CSV table of C-alpha atoms in Angstrom, one decimal:
chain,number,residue,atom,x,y,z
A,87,UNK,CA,-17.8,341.4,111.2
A,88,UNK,CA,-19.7,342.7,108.0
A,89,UNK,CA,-22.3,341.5,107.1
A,90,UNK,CA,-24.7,341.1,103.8
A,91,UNK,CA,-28.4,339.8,103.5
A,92,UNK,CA,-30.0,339.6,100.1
A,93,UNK,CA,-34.1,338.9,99.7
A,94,UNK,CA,-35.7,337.4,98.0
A,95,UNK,CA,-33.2,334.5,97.0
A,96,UNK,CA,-35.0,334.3,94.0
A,97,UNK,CA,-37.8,335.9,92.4
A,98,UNK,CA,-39.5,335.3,89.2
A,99,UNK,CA,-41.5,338.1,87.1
A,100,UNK,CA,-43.3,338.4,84.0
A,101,UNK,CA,-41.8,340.5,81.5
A,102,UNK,CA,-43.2,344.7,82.5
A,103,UNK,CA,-43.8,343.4,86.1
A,104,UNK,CA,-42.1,345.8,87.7
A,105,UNK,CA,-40.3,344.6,91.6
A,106,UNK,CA,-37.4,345.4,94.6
A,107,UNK,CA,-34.9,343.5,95.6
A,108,UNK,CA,-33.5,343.8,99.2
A,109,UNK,CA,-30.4,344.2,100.4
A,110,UNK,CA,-29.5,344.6,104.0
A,111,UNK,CA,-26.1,345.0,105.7
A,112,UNK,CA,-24.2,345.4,108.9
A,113,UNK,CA,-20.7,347.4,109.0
A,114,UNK,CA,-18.6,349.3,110.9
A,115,UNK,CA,-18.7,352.2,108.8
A,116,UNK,CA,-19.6,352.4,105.7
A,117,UNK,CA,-17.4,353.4,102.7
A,118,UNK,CA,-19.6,352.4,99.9
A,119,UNK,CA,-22.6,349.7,98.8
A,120,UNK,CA,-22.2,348.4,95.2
A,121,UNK,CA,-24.5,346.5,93.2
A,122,UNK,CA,-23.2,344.0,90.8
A,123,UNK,CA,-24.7,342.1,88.1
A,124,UNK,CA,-23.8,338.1,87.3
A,125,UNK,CA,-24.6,335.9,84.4
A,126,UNK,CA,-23.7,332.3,84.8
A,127,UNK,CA,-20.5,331.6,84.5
A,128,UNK,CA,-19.5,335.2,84.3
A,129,UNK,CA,-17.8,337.6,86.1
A,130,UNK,CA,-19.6,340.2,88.1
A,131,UNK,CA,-20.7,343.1,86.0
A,132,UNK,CA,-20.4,346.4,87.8
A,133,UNK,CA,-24.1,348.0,88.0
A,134,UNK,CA,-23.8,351.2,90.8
A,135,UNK,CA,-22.2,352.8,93.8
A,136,UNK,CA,-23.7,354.1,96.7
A,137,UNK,CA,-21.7,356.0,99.5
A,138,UNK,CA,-24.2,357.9,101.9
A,139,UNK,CA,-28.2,357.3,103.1
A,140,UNK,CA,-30.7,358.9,100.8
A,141,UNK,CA,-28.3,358.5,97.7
A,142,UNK,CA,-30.3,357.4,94.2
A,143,UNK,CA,-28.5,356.2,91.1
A,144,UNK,CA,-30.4,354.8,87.8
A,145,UNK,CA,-29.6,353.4,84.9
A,146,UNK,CA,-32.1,352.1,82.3
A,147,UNK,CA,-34.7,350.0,84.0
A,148,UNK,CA,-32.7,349.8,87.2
A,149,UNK,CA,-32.8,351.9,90.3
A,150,UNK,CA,-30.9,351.5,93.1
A,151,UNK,CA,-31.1,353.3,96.7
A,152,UNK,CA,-29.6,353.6,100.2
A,153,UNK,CA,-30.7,353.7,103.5
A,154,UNK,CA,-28.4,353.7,106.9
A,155,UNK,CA,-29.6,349.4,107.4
A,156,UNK,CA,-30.6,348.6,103.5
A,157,UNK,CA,-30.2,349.2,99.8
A,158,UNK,CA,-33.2,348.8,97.6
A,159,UNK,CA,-32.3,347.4,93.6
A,160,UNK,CA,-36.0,348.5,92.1
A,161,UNK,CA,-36.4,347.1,87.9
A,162,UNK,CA,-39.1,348.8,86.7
A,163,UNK,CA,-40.7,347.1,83.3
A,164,UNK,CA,-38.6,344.0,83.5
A,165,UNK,CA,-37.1,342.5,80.2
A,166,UNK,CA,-35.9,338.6,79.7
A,167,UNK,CA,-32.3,340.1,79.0
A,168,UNK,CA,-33.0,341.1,82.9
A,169,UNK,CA,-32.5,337.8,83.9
A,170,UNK,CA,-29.4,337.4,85.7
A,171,UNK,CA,-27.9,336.9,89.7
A,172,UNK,CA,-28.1,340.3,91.5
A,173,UNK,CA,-25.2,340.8,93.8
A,174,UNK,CA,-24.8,343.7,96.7
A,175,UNK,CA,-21.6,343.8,98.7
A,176,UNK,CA,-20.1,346.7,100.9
A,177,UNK,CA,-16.9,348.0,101.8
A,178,UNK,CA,-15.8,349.3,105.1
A,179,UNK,CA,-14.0,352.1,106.0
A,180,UNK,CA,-11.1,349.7,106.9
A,181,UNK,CA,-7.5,350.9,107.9
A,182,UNK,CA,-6.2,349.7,104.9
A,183,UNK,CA,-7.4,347.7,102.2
A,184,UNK,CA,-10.7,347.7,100.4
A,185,UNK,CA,-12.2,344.2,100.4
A,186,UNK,CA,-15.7,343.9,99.3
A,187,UNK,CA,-18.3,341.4,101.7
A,188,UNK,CA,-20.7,340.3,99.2
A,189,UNK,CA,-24.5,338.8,99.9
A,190,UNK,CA,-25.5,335.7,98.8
A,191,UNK,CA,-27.2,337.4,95.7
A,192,UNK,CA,-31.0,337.0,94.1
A,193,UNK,CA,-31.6,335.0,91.4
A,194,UNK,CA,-34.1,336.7,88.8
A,195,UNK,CA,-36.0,335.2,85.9
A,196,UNK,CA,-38.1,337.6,83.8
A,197,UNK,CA,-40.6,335.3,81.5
A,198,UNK,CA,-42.2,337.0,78.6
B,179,UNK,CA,-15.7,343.6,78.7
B,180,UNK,CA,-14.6,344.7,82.2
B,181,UNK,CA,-10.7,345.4,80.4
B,182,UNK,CA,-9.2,343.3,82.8
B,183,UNK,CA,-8.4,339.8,81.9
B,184,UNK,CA,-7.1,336.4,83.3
B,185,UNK,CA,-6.0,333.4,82.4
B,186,UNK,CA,-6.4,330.3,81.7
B,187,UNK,CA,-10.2,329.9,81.9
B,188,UNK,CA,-10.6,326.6,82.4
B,189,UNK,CA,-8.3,324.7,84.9
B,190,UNK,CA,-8.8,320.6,85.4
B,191,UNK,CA,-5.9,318.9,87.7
B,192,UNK,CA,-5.5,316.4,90.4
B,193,UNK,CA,-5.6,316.5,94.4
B,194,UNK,CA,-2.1,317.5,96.0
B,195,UNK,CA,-1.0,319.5,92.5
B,196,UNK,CA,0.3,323.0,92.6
B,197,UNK,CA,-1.6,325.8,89.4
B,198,UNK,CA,-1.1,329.4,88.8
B,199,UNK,CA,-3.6,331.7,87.5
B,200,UNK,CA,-2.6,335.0,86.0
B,201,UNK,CA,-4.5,338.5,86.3
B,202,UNK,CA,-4.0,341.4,84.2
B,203,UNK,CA,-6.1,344.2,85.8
B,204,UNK,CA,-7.5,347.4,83.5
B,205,UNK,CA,-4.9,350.0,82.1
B,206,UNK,CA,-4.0,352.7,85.2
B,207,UNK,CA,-5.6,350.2,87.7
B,208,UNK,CA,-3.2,349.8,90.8
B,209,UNK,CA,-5.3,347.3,93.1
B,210,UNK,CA,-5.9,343.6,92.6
B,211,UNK,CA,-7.8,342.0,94.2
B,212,UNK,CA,-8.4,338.1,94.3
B,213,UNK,CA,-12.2,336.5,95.1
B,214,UNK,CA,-13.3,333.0,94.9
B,215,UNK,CA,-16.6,331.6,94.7
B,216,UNK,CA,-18.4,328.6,95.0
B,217,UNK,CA,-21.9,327.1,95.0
B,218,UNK,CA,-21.6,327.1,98.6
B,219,UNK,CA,-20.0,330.0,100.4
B,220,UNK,CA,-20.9,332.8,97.5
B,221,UNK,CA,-18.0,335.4,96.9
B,222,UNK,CA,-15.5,335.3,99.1
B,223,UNK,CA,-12.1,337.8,99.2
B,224,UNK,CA,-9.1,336.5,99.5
B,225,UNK,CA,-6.0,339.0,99.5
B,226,UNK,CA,-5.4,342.8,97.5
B,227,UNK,CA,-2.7,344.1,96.5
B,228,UNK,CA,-2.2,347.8,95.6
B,229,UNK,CA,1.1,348.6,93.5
B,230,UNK,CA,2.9,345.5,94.2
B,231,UNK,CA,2.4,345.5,97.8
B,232,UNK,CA,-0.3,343.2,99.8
B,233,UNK,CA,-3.0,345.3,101.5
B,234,UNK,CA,-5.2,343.4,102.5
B,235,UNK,CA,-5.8,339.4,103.2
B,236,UNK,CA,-9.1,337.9,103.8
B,237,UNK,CA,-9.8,334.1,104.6
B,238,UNK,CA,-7.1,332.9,102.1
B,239,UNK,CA,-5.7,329.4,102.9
B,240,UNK,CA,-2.6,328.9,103.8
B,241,UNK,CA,-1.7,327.2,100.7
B,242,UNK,CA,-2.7,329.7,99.1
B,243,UNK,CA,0.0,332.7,98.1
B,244,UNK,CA,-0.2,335.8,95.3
B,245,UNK,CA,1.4,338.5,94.2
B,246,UNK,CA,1.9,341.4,91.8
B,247,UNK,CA,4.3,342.1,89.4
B,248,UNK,CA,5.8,345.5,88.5
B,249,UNK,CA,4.0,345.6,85.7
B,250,UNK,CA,0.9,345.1,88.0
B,251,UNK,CA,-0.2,341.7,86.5
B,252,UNK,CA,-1.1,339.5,89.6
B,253,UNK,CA,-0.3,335.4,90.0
B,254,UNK,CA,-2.6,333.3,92.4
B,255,UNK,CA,-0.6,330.2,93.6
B,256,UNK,CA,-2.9,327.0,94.3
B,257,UNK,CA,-1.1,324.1,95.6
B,258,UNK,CA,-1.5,320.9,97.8
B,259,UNK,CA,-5.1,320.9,95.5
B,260,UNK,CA,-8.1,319.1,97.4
B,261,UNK,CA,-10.9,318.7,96.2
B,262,UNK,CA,-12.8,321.8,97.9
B,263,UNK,CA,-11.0,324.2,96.4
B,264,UNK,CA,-12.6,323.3,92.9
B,265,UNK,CA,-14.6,326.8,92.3
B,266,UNK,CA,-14.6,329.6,89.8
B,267,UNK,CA,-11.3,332.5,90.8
B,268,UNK,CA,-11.6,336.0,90.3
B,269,UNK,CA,-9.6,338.4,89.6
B,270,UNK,CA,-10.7,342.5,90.1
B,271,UNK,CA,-8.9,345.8,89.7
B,272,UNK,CA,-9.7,349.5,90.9
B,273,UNK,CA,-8.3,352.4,90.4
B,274,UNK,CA,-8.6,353.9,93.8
B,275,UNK,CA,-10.0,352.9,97.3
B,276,UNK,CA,-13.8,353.0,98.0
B,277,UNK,CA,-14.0,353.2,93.6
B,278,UNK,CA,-15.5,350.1,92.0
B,279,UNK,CA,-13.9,346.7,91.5
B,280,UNK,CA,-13.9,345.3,87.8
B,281,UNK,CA,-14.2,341.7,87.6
B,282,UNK,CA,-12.4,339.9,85.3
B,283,UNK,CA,-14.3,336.2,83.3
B,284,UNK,CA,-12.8,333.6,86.0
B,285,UNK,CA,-11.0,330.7,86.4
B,286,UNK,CA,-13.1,327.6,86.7
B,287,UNK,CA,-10.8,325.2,88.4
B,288,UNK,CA,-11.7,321.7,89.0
B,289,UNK,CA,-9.8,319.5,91.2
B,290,UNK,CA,-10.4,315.7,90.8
């Protein structure tokens, strides 16, 4: 069964304090590992993809990476709009179908 | 705005009634897929479909059912309501397997 752990479950910074978030799965083969941003009461925002070990994407502040056992979400120079539920899920290389196994997310909270 | 859309957005009814909540995935998306989430078990799949055809099912209830229409909107069928299955639905498309899901803005139901 796949599996998704997310660390910290929350974590608090100060606005330009830069931090990772962890993200560790378990799956019988990989297909890809997204990262999704959620506001409350929203729906999950679509941050990045990442389909093989070593793989880097960016975008803005955010940084997100892949090993064979974990995916690192890095925000470098924090802002408040930062603030949000960070979600990682993964999607096997099923038979058919495409199903995503999420984590239980990490809550952030940028102060300024 | 993810492009795909559902309705309604909020949903308030009684234990043992029957709702319907409608999904209208983005333009040249063929696969739906259906999440729910609450405060207790996180994101959780519940069935795809991929051009009017299921492909997938995850730990969807029993009284639960969905489909998609030609047009490739997509109905989630709720009935015999208790009051556990009060949590936000959601509704995502892709355009091809392994791709990224678009999450539409929910359906908070609340059964009372």
């Amino acid at each position: 069964e796949d599996q998704v752990t997310q660390s910290p479950e929350a974590l608090r910074l100060q606005e330009g304090e830069s931090s990772s978030l962890n993200c560790s799965y378990t799956v019988s083969g990989l297909r890809g590992l997204f990262w999704y941003r959620q506001d409350p009461g929203k729906g999950p925002e679509f941050l990045f993809t990442l389909y093989s070990a070593g793989e880097e994407k960016e975008k803005e502040r955010l940084k997100a990476t892949l090993t064979k056992k974990e995916s690192f979400l890095h925000i470098t120079a924090p802002k408040p709009e930062d603030s949000a539920t960070y979600l990682c899920a993964v999607q096997a290389k099923e038979t058919s179908g495409s199903r995503l196994t999420f984590g239980e997310g990490t809550q952030l909270t940028v102060n300024p | 705005d993810s492009g795909v859309t559902q309705t309604p957005k909020h949903l308030i009814t009684a234990t043992g009634q029957r709702v319907t909540l409608r999904c209208s995935p983005r333009s040249g998306d063929l696969s739906v897929y259906w999440y729910q989430q609450s405060l207790d078990q996180g994101l959780q799949f519940l069935i795809q479909y991929y051009n009017g055809e299921e492909r997938a099912k995850g730990n969807i209830l029993e009284r639960f059912s969905a489909q998609q229409f030609p047009d490739l909107h997509s109905e989630l069928n709720l009935s015999s309501l208790e009051l556990g299955d009060s949590a936000l639905y959601f509704c995502a498309s892709s355009f091809r397997a392994g791709g990224p899901q678009y999450f539409g803005p929910g359906t908070r139901l609340l059964v009372l």
